[in-house]
Short mmCIF file of C-alpha atoms in Angstrom, two decimals:
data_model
loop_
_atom_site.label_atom_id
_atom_site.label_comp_id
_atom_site.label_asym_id
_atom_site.label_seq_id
_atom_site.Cartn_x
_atom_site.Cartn_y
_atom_site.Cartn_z
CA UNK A 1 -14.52 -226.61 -12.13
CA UNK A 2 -15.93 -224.85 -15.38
CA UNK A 3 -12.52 -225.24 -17.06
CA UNK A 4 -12.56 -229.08 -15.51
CA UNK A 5 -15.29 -229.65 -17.78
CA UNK A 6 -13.79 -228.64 -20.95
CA UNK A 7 -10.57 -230.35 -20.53
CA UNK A 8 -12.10 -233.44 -22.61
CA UNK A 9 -13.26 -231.88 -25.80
CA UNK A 10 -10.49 -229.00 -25.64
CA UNK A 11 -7.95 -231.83 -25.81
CA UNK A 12 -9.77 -234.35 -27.61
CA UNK A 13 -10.40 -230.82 -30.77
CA UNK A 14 -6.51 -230.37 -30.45
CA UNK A 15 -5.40 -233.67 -31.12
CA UNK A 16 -7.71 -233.99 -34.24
CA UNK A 17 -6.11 -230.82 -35.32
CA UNK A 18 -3.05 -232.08 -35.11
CA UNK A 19 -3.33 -235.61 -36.25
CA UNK A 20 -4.84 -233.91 -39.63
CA UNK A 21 -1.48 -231.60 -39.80
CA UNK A 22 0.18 -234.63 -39.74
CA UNK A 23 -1.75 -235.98 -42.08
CA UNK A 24 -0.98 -233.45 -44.77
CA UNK A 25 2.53 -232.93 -43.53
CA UNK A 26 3.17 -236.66 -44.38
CA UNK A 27 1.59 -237.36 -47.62
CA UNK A 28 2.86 -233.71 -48.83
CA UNK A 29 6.22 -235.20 -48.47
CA UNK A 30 5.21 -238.44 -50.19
CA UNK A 31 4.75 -236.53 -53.02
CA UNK A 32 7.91 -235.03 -53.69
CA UNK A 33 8.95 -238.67 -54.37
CA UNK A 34 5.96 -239.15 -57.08
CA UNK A 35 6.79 -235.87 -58.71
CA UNK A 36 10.10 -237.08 -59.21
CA UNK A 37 8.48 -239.90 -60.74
CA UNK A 38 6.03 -238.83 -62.90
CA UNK A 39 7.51 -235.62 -63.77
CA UNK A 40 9.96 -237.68 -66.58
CA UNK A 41 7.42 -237.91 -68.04
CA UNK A 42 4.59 -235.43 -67.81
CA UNK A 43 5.03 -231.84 -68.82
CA UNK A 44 4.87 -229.33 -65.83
CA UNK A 45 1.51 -228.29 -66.88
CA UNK A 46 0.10 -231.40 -68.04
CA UNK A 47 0.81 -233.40 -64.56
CA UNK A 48 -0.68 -230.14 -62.38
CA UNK A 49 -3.80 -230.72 -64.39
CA UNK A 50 -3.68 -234.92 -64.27
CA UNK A 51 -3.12 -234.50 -60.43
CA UNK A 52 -5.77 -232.05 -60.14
CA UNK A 53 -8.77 -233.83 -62.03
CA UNK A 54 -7.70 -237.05 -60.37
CA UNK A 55 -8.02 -234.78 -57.03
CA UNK A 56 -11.17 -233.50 -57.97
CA UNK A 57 -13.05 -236.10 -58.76
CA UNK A 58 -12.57 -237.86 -55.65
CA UNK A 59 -13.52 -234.99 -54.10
CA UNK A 60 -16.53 -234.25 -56.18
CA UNK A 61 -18.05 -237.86 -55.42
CA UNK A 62 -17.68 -237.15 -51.83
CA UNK A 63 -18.99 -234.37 -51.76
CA UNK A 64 -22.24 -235.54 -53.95
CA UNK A 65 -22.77 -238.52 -51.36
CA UNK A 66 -22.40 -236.08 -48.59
CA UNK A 67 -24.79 -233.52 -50.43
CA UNK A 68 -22.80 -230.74 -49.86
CA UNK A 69 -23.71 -228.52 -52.60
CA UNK A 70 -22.14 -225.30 -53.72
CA UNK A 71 -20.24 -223.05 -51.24
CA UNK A 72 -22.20 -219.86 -49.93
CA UNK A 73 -21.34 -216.88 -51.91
CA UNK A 74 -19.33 -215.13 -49.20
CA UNK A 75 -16.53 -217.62 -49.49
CA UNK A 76 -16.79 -217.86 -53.28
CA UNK A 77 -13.99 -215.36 -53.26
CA UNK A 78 -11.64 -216.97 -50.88
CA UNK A 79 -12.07 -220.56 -52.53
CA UNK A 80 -11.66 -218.46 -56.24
CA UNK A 81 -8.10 -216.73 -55.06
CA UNK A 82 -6.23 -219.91 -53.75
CA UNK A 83 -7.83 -222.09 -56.36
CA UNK A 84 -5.89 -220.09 -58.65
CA UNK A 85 -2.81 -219.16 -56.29
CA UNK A 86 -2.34 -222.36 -54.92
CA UNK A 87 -4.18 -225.36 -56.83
CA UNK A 88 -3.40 -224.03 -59.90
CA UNK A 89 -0.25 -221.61 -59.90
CA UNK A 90 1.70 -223.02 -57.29
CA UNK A 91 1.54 -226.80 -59.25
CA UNK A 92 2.79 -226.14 -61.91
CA UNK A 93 5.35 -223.06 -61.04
CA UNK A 94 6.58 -226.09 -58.80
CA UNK A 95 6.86 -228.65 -61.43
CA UNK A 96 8.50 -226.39 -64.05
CA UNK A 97 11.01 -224.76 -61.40
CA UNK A 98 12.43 -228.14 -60.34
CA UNK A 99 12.93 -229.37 -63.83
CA UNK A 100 15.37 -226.54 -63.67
CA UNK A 101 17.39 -226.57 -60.58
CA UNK A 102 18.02 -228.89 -58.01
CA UNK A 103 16.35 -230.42 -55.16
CA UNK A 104 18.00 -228.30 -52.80
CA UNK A 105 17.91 -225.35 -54.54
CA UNK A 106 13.97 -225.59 -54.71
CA UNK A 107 13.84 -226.72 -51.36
CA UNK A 108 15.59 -223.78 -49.91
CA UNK A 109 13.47 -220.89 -52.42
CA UNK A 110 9.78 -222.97 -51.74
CA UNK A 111 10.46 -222.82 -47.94
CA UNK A 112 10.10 -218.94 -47.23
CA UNK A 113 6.72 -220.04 -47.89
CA UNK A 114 5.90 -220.48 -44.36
CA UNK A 115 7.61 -217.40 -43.63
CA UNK A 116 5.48 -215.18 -45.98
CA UNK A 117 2.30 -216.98 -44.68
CA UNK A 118 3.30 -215.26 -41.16
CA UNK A 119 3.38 -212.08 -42.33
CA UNK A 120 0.80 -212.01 -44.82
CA UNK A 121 -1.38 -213.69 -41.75
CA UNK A 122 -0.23 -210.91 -39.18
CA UNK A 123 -1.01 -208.46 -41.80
CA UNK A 124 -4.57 -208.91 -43.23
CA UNK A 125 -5.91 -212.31 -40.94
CA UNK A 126 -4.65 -209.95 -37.23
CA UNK A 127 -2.30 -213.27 -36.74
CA UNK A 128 -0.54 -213.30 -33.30
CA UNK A 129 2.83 -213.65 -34.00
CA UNK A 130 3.95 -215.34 -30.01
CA UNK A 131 8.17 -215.56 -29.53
CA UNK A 132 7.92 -219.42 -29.62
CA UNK A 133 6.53 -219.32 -33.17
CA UNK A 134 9.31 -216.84 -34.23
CA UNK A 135 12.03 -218.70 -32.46
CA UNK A 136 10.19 -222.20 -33.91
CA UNK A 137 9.82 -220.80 -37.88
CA UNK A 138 13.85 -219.88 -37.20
CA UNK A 139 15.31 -222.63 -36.50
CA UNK A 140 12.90 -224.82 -39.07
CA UNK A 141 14.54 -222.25 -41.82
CA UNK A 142 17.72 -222.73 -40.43
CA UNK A 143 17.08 -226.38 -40.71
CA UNK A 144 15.52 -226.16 -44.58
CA UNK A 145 19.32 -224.35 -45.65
CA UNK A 146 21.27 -227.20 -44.14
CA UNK A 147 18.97 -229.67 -45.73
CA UNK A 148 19.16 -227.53 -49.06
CA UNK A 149 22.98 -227.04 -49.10
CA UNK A 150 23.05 -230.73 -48.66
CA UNK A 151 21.11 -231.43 -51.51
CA UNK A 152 22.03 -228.92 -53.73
CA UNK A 153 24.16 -229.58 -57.25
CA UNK A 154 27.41 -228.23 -58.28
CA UNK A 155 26.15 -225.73 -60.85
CA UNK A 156 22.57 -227.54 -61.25
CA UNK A 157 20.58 -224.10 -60.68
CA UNK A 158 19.30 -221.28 -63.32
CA UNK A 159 17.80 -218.24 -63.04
CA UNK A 160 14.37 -218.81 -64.26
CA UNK A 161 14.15 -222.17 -61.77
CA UNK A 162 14.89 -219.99 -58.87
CA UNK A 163 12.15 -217.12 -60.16
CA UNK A 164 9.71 -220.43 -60.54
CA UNK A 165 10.33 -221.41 -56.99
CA UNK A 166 10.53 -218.07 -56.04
CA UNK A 167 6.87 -217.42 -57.88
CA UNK A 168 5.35 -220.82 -56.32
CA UNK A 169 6.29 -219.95 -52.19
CA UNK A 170 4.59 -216.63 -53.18
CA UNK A 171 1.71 -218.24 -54.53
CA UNK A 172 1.81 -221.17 -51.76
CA UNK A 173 1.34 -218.19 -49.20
CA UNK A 174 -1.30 -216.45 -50.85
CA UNK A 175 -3.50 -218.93 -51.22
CA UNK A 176 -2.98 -220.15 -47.77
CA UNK A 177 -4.11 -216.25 -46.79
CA UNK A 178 -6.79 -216.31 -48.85
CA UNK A 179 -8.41 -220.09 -48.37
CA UNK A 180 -8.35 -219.10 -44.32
CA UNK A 181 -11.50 -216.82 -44.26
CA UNK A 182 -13.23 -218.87 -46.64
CA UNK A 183 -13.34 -221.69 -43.98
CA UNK A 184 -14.79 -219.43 -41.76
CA UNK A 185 -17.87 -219.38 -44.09
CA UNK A 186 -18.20 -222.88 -46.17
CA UNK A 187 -17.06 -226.40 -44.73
CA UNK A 188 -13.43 -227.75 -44.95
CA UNK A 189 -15.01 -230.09 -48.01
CA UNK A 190 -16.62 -227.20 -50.03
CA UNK A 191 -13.56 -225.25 -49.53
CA UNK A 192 -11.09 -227.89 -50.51
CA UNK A 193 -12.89 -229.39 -53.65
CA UNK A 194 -13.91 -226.10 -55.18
CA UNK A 195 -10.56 -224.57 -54.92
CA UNK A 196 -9.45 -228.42 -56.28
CA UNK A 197 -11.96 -227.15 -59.21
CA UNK A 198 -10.89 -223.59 -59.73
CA UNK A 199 -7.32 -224.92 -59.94
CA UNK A 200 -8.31 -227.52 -63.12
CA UNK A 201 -10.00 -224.82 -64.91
CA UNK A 202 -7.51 -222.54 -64.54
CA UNK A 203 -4.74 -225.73 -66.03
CA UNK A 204 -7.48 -226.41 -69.05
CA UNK A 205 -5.08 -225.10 -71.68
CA UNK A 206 -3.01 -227.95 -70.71
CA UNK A 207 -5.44 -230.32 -71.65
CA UNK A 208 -3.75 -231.32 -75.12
CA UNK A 209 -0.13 -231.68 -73.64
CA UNK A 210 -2.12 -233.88 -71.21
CA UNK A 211 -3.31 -236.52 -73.64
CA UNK A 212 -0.55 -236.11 -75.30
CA UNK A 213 1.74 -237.49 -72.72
CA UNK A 214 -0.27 -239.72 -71.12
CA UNK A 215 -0.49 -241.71 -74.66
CA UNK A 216 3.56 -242.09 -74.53
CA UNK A 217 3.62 -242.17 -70.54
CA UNK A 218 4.59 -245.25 -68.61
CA UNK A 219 2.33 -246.90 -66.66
CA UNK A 220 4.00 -246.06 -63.52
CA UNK A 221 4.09 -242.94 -64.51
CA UNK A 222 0.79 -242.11 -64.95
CA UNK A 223 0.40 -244.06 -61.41
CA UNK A 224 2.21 -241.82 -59.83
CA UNK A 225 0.15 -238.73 -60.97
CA UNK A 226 -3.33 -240.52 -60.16
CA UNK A 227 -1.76 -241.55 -56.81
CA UNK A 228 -0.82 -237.56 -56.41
CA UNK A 229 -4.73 -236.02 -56.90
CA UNK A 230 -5.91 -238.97 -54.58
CA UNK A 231 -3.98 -238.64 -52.10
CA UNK A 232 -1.79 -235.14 -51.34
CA UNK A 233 -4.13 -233.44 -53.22
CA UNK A 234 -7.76 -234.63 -52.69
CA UNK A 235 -7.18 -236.35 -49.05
CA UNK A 236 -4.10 -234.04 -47.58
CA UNK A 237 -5.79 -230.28 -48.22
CA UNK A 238 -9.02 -231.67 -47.08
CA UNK A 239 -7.01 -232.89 -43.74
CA UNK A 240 -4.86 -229.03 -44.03
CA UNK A 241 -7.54 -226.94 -44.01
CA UNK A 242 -9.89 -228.95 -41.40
CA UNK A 243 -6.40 -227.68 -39.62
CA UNK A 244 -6.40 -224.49 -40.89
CA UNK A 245 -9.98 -224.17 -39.54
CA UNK A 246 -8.53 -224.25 -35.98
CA UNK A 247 -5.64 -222.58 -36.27
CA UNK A 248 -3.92 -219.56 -37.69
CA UNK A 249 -1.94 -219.22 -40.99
CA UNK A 250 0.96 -218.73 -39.41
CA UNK A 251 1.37 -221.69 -36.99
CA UNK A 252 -0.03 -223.96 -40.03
CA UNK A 253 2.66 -222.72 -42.30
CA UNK A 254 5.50 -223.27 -40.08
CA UNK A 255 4.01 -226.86 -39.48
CA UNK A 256 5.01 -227.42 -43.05
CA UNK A 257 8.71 -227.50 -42.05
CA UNK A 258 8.37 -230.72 -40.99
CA UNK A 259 8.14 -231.70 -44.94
CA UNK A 260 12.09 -231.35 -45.57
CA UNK A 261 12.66 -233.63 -42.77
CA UNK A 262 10.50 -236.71 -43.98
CA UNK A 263 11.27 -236.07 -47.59
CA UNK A 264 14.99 -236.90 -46.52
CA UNK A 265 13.87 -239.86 -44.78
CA UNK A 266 11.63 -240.99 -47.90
CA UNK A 267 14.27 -240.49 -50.12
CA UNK A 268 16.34 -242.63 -47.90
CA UNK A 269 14.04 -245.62 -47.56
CA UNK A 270 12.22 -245.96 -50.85
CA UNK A 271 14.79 -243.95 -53.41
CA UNK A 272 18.33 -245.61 -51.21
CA UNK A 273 19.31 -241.77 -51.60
CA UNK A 274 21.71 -241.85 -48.22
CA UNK A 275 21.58 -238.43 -46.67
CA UNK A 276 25.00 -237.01 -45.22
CA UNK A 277 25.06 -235.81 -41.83
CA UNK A 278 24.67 -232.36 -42.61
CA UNK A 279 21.24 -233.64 -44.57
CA UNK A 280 20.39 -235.16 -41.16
CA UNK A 281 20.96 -232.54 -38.86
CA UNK A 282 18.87 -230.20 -40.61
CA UNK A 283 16.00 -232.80 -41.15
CA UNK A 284 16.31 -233.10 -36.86
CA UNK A 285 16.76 -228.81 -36.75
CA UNK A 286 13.49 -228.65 -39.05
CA UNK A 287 11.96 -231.35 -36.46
CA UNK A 288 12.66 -228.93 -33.59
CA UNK A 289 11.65 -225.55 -34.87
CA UNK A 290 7.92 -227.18 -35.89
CA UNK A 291 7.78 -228.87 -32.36
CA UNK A 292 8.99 -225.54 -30.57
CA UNK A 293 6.35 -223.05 -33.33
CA UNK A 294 3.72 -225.81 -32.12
CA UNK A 295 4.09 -225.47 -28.64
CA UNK A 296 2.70 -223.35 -25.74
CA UNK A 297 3.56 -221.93 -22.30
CA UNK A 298 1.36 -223.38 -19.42
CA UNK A 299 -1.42 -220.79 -19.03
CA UNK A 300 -0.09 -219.52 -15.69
CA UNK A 301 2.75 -217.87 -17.66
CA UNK A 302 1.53 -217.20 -21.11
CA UNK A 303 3.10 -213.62 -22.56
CA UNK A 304 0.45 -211.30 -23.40
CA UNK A 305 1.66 -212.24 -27.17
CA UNK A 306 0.74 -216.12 -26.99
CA UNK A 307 -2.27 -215.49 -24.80
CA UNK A 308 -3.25 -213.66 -28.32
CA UNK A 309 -2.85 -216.24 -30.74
CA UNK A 310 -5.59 -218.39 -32.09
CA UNK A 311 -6.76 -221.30 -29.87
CA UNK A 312 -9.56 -222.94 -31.47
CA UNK A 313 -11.29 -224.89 -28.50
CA UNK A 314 -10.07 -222.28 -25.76
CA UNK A 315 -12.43 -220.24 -27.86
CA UNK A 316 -15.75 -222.56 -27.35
CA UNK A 317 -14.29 -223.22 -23.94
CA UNK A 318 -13.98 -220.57 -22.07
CA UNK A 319 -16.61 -218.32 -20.31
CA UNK A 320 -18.16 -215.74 -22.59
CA UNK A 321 -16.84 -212.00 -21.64
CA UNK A 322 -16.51 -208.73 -23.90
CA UNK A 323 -13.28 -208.85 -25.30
CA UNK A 324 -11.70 -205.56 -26.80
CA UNK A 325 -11.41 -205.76 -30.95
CA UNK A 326 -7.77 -205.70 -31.05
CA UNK A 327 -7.80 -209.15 -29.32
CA UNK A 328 -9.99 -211.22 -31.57
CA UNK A 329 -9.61 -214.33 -32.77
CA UNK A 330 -8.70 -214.68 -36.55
CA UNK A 331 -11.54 -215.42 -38.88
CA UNK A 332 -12.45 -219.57 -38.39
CA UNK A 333 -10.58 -219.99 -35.31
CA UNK A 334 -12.00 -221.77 -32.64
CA UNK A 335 -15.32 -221.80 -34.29
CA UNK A 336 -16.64 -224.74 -36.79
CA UNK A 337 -16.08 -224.00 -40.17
CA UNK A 338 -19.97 -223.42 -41.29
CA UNK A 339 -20.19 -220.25 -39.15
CA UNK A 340 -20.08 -216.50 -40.34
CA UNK A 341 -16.50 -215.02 -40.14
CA UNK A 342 -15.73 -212.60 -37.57
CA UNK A 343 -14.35 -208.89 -37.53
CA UNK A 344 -10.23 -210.16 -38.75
CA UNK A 345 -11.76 -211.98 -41.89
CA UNK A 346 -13.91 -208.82 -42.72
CA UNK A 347 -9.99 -207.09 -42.64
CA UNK A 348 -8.74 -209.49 -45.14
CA UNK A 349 -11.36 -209.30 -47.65
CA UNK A 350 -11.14 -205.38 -47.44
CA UNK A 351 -7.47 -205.43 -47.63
#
């Protein structure tokens, strides 16, 4: 009967979880289209830090009507790292790299993000790493080289693209790492906007190249870089990390395959890019491996490995009982994101 009880808000938590997942996965993918826009002309630098005071703003009047204020100082340090990582870093190693290779090519390097995510997670957040997550993250990768292969240009790719790419998935995982602690201390909105904040400072010295292009920009342009702070910057890493919050690194990262898939499909509606079939079968094997990384066994025959990993409402569900320390919960999972961090988030900041 006690389990009865919290059937309702157990499911009602998980499918707010994973309509804001879908959230982000969506407009992420929206905004490969826009940076193919805008990035004719923009300079790699000078769009990161367009996108990211566009982003920031909207953030920062949301925040002052729901009088937030500043962060407590214990997450200062999470917010700081993937400000820089992955607000700052990560935009415009992306930008530059795929101004010098191919879609595919980038496609293929930036997706062993997810991959580095799970074992930076299992590492320093005590991330469960379950079979159907491993199996899930595998085929999704499988799916992200078809789709990559597809895509990819006869002779289109150079070394220093693929180190950019290469630079931005590492920088994509470690400020994934880092931002998931700092949720277990400050709100989703103080973690997303100051990290949105961090990541403009850091993109300052861009400022002149900034007004500079935006004086010789075209309108649509310069659209297209508003419409990417607004949107899968200010509204899409609020709705991440309110996922985040509930979740572990690891299963959040491999949610991100699904962005291949729907970029395909984008492409394919509003850019009349039609994909091949081998384009299409690995949009539909990315597909799978996110729905089989998302799923989970019925609780009657959970491994000892899934009945590990993070479930956010099983964790204000179920009936209080001493737990031994090797089986906690990651830091902000299953808890709401005001409250203290416990003993796995204490591991990360050490490590």
């Amino acid at each position: 009967m006690m389990n009865t009880s919290g059937t309702a808000p157990q499911r009602r938590a998980q499918l707010l979880a994973a309509g804001a997942a879908t959230v982000t996965v969506g407009l992420w993918a929206s905004a490969f289209v826009s940076i193919r826009s805008a990035g004719a002309a923009y300079s790699p630098g000078a769009l990161a830090l367009g996108r990211l005071l566009a982003g920031a703003l909207v953030l920062g009047a949301v925040c002052l009507v729901r009088g937030e204020g500043l962060p407590p100082r214990g997450a200062w340090r999470g917010i700081a790292i993937s400000g820089v990582l992955w607000f700052g870093f990560y935009m415009v190693a992306l930008n530059w790299g795929e101004q010098q290779v191919d879609a595919g090519t980038a496609a293929l390097v930036v997706n062993i993000g997810p991959i580095l995510i799970a074992l930076l997670g299992s590492r320093l957040l005590g991330d469960a790493m379950p079979p159907r997550l491993l199996a899930g993250m595998a085929v999704s990768f499988a799916g992200a080289v078809a789709v990559g292969l597809s895509m990819s240009g006869g002779g289109g790719s150079s070394v220093l693209g693929v180190v950019l790419c290469l630079l931005a998935a590492v920088a994509y995982a470690g400020g994934v790492v880092a931002q998931k602690p700092a949720l277990g201390r400050a709100s989703v909105l103080q973690v997303t906007t100051f990290g949105c904040l961090v990541g403009a400072v850091v993109c300052l010295p861009f400022a002149g190249q900034l007004v500079h292009d935006a004086a010789d920009a075209p309108v649509s342009a310069t659209l297209n870089m508003v419409y990417l702070g607004v949107f899968p910057t200010a509204l899409a890493f609020t709705t991440w990390a309110y996922a985040l919050a509930r979740t572990s690194a690891s299963r959040m990262g491999a949610t991100t395959y699904a962005v291949p898939a729907l970029v395909v499909l984008m492409s394919w509606l509003f850019l009349d890019e039609v994909p091949g079939l081998l384009t299409l079968a690995g949009g539909v094997l990315c597909l799978a491996g996110v729905a089989v990384s998302r799923s989970r066994t019925r609780p009657g025959v959970a491994t000892a490995s899934e009945a590990a990993a993070p479930d956010a409402v099983a964790a204000q569900t179920a009936t209080p009982a001493p737990a031994p320390a090797s089986t906690a919960a990651p830091a902000g999972a299953g808890a709401p994101v005001s409250t203290a961090a416990p003993e796995p988030e204490a591991r990360a900041e050490q490590a």
